[in-house]
Amino acid sequence: MFSLEGRVALVTGAAYGIGLAIAQALAEAGARIVFNCSRQETVDRGMKAYKELGIDAKGYLCDVTDEIAVKSMVADIERTIGTIDILVNNAGIIKRVPMTQMDVEEFRQVVNVDLVGPFICAKAVIPGMIRKGHGKIINICSLMSELGRETVSAYASAKGGLKMLTRNICAEYGEHNIQCNAIGPGYIATEQTAPLREPQPDGRPNQFDAFIKSRTPAARWGSPEDLKGPAVFLASDASNFVNGQILYVDGGLLASLGHHPE
Ligand code: NAP
Ligand code: GCO
C-alpha cells in the first residue's frame, strides 16, 4: 500500500532542502519525479542532485505564482510523461521582518509564493486527477500554520491560509477520490533556516538554536530526512481515507510547553 509504482509526482521547489528529500522518498517508492524552480541555476542544481541520486527526474523553470507558466508546465508533463497523480506544494519563501517595518509588497510576495502558488498548482492538476479517478495533494505547511512569532507575519499568514486551503480542497474534491493533506514540518535544518542556526558574528552560539532545542522534546532540529516517511504515507494508498489533515512532523514541539530552564 506504500508503493508509488507508475505514479507521476510533481514536487514544486524541489532542487534541494525539504523538496529534494521528499522527491527522493517518492522516487524510492516508485514514483516518476518532476520538479520546478523559479531560477534556471536552481533547476540545474536540482538536476545535478537527482542525477547523483540515480533519479531520472525532469526539471522545469516555472514560477509557481505564474498561472500561465504553471498551466503550460502541467500540460507539458501530461503530454510527455502522464497525468500528475501526486502534487507536493513545497515551493516557498520567508522574509523575517518586524511587521511594522515590512513593505506591503514584501508581505504580498510571501503570500503570493506560499499561498497563491499552491492554489495555482492545485487548480492546474485537479482536473487531470478527476479524469484519472484519484489524486494526492500534499501541501507543505508549517508550525506557523498554528503559531505566530516575531518577524514572520507574512509567512504565518500564508501558512495559516495554506492549512485552510488544504481543508477546502478536501471538502470540495474528496468525492473525486482526491486526498488533500498537509505536512507541517517543525524546525528543519535547511538553507531557509540557516540564519537561525549559524553562530553569531562574534562566534557565540545562536540563541535561537538553543531556544528551538529547548522547545522541541526531541531536543534537536529536524532534518529533511525526517519528512520522507510522512510524505510517502500521504502520497500512497495507505492514506486513501485520510483527508484534510495536517501531519505535524516537529519532534513534539507543538505538544509541549518546552523545558523549564534549570
Ligand atoms: P528552501 O531551502 O528555501 O528551498 C525553497 C525551494 O523553493 C527552492 O528550491 C526555491 O528555488 C523554490 N522556490 C522558491 N520560490 C519559488 C517560486 N516562486 N516558484 C518555484 N519555486 C520556488 O526551503 P526549505 O527549507 O526546503 O522549505 C521548503 C518548504 O518547506 C517551504 O514551503 C517552507 O516554507 C516549508 N517549511 C520549511 C521548514 C524549515 O524549517 N526549513 C519548516 C516548515 C515548513 P528557487 O529560489 O530557484 O525558485
Ligand atoms: C522561522 C522559521 C520557521 C520554519 C518553519 C517552522 O523563522 O520561524 O523559518 O518558520 O521555517 O516554518 O515550522
XYZ file of C-alpha atoms and ligand atoms in Angstrom:
323
model
C 0.000 0.000 0.000
C 3.033 2.284 0.204
C 4.111 1.658 -3.382
C 4.073 4.587 -5.837
C 4.959 2.481 -8.879
C 3.553 4.008 -12.049
C 2.647 7.292 -10.329
C 3.771 10.738 -11.551
C 4.747 13.184 -8.801
C 5.261 16.940 -9.220
C 7.209 18.390 -6.291
C 7.457 22.169 -6.535
C 10.667 23.915 -5.479
C 12.416 20.547 -5.138
C 16.009 21.352 -6.123
C 17.329 20.979 -2.574
C 16.160 21.065 1.032
C 12.830 19.581 2.048
C 11.557 19.284 -1.525
C 14.525 17.235 -2.703
C 14.232 14.876 0.285
C 10.514 14.368 -0.307
C 11.052 13.812 -4.043
C 13.809 11.282 -3.282
C 11.467 9.391 -0.953
C 8.673 9.334 -3.544
C 11.147 8.129 -6.188
C 12.398 5.361 -3.885
C 8.752 4.277 -3.534
C 8.483 4.076 -7.342
C 7.188 7.462 -8.473
C 8.397 9.335 -11.560
C 9.644 12.742 -10.344
C 9.062 16.133 -11.912
C 10.084 19.355 -10.183
C 10.222 23.094 -10.854
C 12.042 26.159 -9.548
C 11.892 29.841 -10.425
C 15.623 30.188 -11.277
C 17.483 28.285 -14.003
C 20.543 27.871 -11.810
C 18.383 26.151 -9.208
C 16.800 23.854 -11.780
C 20.320 22.955 -12.923
C 21.393 22.375 -9.300
C 18.406 20.110 -8.819
C 19.048 18.115 -11.996
C 22.631 17.513 -10.830
C 21.393 16.371 -7.430
C 18.855 13.930 -8.908
C 21.453 12.519 -11.287
C 23.826 11.915 -8.364
C 20.960 10.142 -6.567
C 20.277 7.995 -9.639
C 16.815 9.517 -10.053
C 15.550 10.220 -13.604
C 13.819 13.499 -12.749
C 12.551 16.149 -15.143
C 13.020 19.775 -14.169
C 11.074 22.833 -15.276
C 11.834 26.516 -14.983
C 8.481 27.667 -13.661
C 7.463 30.219 -11.020
C 4.505 28.845 -9.041
C 2.975 32.339 -8.886
C 2.689 32.483 -12.709
C -0.571 30.699 -13.567
C 0.095 30.690 -17.323
C 3.526 29.121 -16.801
C 2.137 26.560 -14.327
C -0.683 25.533 -16.685
C 1.841 25.201 -19.523
C 4.165 23.087 -17.342
C 1.319 20.793 -16.257
C 0.141 20.394 -19.862
C 3.684 19.501 -20.959
C 4.024 16.968 -18.125
C 0.671 15.388 -19.036
C 1.689 15.250 -22.717
C 5.225 13.929 -22.284
C 5.060 11.855 -19.069
C 1.467 11.394 -17.965
C -1.267 12.745 -15.735
C 0.033 14.023 -12.402
C -1.025 11.646 -9.617
C 0.757 13.410 -6.750
C 1.327 17.141 -6.220
C 3.573 18.316 -3.393
C 3.235 22.086 -2.920
C 6.671 22.594 -1.400
C 7.977 25.790 -3.056
C 8.083 28.572 -0.509
C 9.900 31.641 0.756
C 10.122 33.502 4.036
C 11.012 37.073 4.931
C 11.861 37.754 8.578
C 10.970 41.426 9.094
C 9.125 43.073 12.011
C 5.614 43.702 10.698
C 5.678 47.467 11.150
C 8.896 47.603 9.112
C 7.702 45.257 6.345
C 6.810 46.773 2.974
C 3.379 45.702 1.829
C 4.981 44.370 -1.370
C 7.221 42.088 0.703
C 4.120 40.822 2.520
C 2.335 40.285 -0.793
C 5.347 38.421 -2.267
C 5.469 35.903 0.596
C 1.711 35.283 0.468
C 1.891 35.052 -3.328
C 4.501 32.289 -3.309
C 3.430 30.425 -0.170
C -0.364 30.537 -0.584
C -1.373 31.697 -4.065
C 1.259 29.418 -5.636
C -0.189 26.261 -4.058
C -3.669 27.385 -5.155
C -2.457 27.840 -8.746
C -0.683 24.468 -8.809
C -3.574 22.556 -7.225
C -6.056 24.213 -9.586
C -3.892 23.121 -12.537
C -3.574 19.442 -11.542
C -7.046 18.679 -10.102
C -8.823 18.313 -13.487
C -6.396 15.561 -14.525
C -6.801 13.850 -11.168
C -10.589 13.927 -11.575
C -10.309 12.406 -15.058
C -7.983 9.703 -13.714
C -10.232 8.956 -10.716
C -7.673 9.628 -7.987
C -5.117 12.132 -6.775
C -2.929 13.145 -3.845
C -2.154 16.731 -2.928
C 0.324 17.386 -0.121
C 0.763 20.997 0.966
C 3.846 21.873 2.993
C 2.501 23.929 5.866
C 4.453 24.917 8.976
C 4.342 25.314 12.742
C 3.417 28.844 11.695
C 0.144 27.400 10.427
C -0.634 27.227 14.177
C 1.708 29.625 15.968
C 2.969 33.143 15.439
C 6.299 34.581 16.375
C 8.115 37.860 15.892
C 9.138 38.889 12.336
C 7.206 36.229 10.366
C 3.747 37.844 9.963
C 3.590 37.302 6.183
C 4.823 33.715 6.376
C 2.488 32.770 9.236
C -0.465 34.376 7.443
C 0.338 32.420 4.279
C 0.907 29.112 6.052
C -2.245 29.561 8.116
C -4.129 30.116 4.891
C -2.464 27.058 3.352
C -3.845 24.962 6.231
C -7.364 26.108 5.332
C -6.775 25.699 1.580
C -5.814 22.091 2.402
C -9.117 21.558 4.200
C -11.099 23.287 1.467
C -9.633 21.149 -1.322
C -10.504 18.127 0.831
C -14.089 19.333 1.207
C -14.531 20.266 -2.452
C -12.798 17.330 -4.209
C -12.882 14.420 -1.773
C -15.784 12.904 -3.697
C -13.431 12.512 -6.686
C -11.094 10.307 -4.647
C -8.648 13.171 -4.255
C -6.984 13.364 -0.848
C -5.507 16.738 0.097
C -3.437 16.755 3.266
C -0.509 18.750 4.584
C 2.782 18.130 6.294
C 3.689 20.678 8.963
C 7.446 20.402 9.445
C 8.929 21.672 12.686
C 12.278 23.450 12.654
C 14.243 21.685 9.907
C 17.918 22.275 9.106
C 17.862 23.670 5.569
C 19.156 26.778 3.789
C 15.922 28.542 4.745
C 16.639 28.213 8.473
C 20.415 28.609 8.288
C 20.226 32.196 9.673
C 18.508 30.780 12.783
C 21.270 28.252 13.432
C 24.531 29.912 12.408
C 26.836 31.200 15.170
C 26.647 34.920 15.943
C 29.220 37.287 14.310
C 31.337 37.164 17.479
C 31.338 33.359 17.315
C 28.883 32.864 20.192
C 26.195 30.173 19.624
C 22.947 31.378 18.024
C 20.410 31.916 20.814
C 17.550 30.851 18.534
C 19.287 27.500 18.006
C 19.328 26.914 21.772
C 15.730 28.128 22.040
C 14.448 25.657 19.453
C 16.340 22.765 21.008
C 14.771 23.626 24.394
C 11.270 23.973 22.868
C 11.477 20.684 20.967
C 11.018 17.480 23.025
C 13.338 15.687 20.581
C 15.926 18.322 21.639
C 17.199 18.688 18.089
C 16.473 20.330 14.761
C 14.729 18.097 12.263
C 16.385 17.058 9.033
C 14.730 16.805 5.592
C 15.157 13.036 6.004
C 12.599 13.138 8.841
C 9.919 14.118 6.337
C 10.438 11.215 3.922
C 8.207 8.634 5.612
C 5.272 11.005 6.249
C 5.430 12.124 2.611
C 5.315 8.557 1.242
C 2.412 7.774 3.594
C 0.362 10.767 2.406
C 1.267 10.120 -1.260
C 0.305 6.436 -1.182
C -2.812 4.263 -0.987
C -2.044 3.855 2.724
C -3.723 7.239 3.284
C -6.754 6.887 0.980
C -9.190 7.626 3.832
C -7.082 10.421 5.318
C -8.193 13.824 4.055
C -7.883 17.444 5.163
C -5.320 16.609 7.834
C -2.167 18.482 8.817
C 0.502 15.982 9.881
C 2.976 17.849 12.103
C 6.476 16.411 11.895
C 8.006 18.586 14.597
C 9.747 16.372 17.163
C 6.853 17.080 19.529
C 7.213 20.858 19.613
C 3.527 21.696 19.230
C 2.642 19.242 22.025
C 4.967 20.751 24.602
C 5.334 23.980 26.597
C 9.086 23.338 26.493
C 11.554 22.537 29.239
C 11.646 24.819 32.253
C 15.162 26.312 32.371
C 17.173 24.608 35.130
P 14.475 26.361 0.765
O 15.710 25.618 1.138
O 14.455 27.846 0.862
O 14.014 25.904 -0.728
C 12.907 26.517 -1.295
C 12.755 25.996 -2.710
O 11.605 26.615 -3.295
C 13.936 26.313 -3.607
O 14.179 25.212 -4.476
C 13.446 27.515 -4.418
O 14.117 27.569 -5.668
C 11.961 27.163 -4.563
N 11.121 28.335 -4.839
C 11.081 29.500 -4.141
N 10.206 30.338 -4.722
C 9.681 29.694 -5.811
C 8.736 30.044 -6.813
N 8.144 31.243 -6.826
N 8.438 29.132 -7.774
C 9.037 27.915 -7.765
N 9.950 27.504 -6.843
C 10.253 28.405 -5.874
O 13.253 25.893 1.675
P 13.042 24.597 2.610
O 13.543 24.867 3.970
O 13.497 23.378 1.874
O 11.445 24.623 2.718
C 10.640 24.020 1.716
C 9.197 24.230 2.132
O 9.014 23.791 3.477
C 8.768 25.704 2.141
O 7.414 25.803 1.757
C 8.896 26.103 3.611
O 8.044 27.183 3.946
C 8.469 24.847 4.276
N 8.921 24.668 5.655
C 10.249 24.725 5.951
C 10.637 24.479 7.275
C 12.081 24.527 7.699
O 12.314 24.555 8.935
N 13.033 24.532 6.801
C 9.693 24.172 8.240
C 8.339 24.166 7.886
C 7.969 24.391 6.583
P 14.145 28.990 -6.493
O 14.508 30.050 -5.468
O 15.167 28.819 -7.542
O 12.788 29.182 -7.056
C 11.180 30.807 11.449
C 11.390 29.510 10.697
C 10.132 28.694 10.712
C 10.353 27.419 9.959
C 9.142 26.588 9.893
C 8.690 26.094 11.231
O 11.737 31.835 11.028
O 10.464 30.757 12.454
O 11.831 29.760 9.386
O 9.098 29.426 10.162
O 10.742 27.709 8.648
O 8.127 27.202 9.193
O 7.640 25.163 11.019
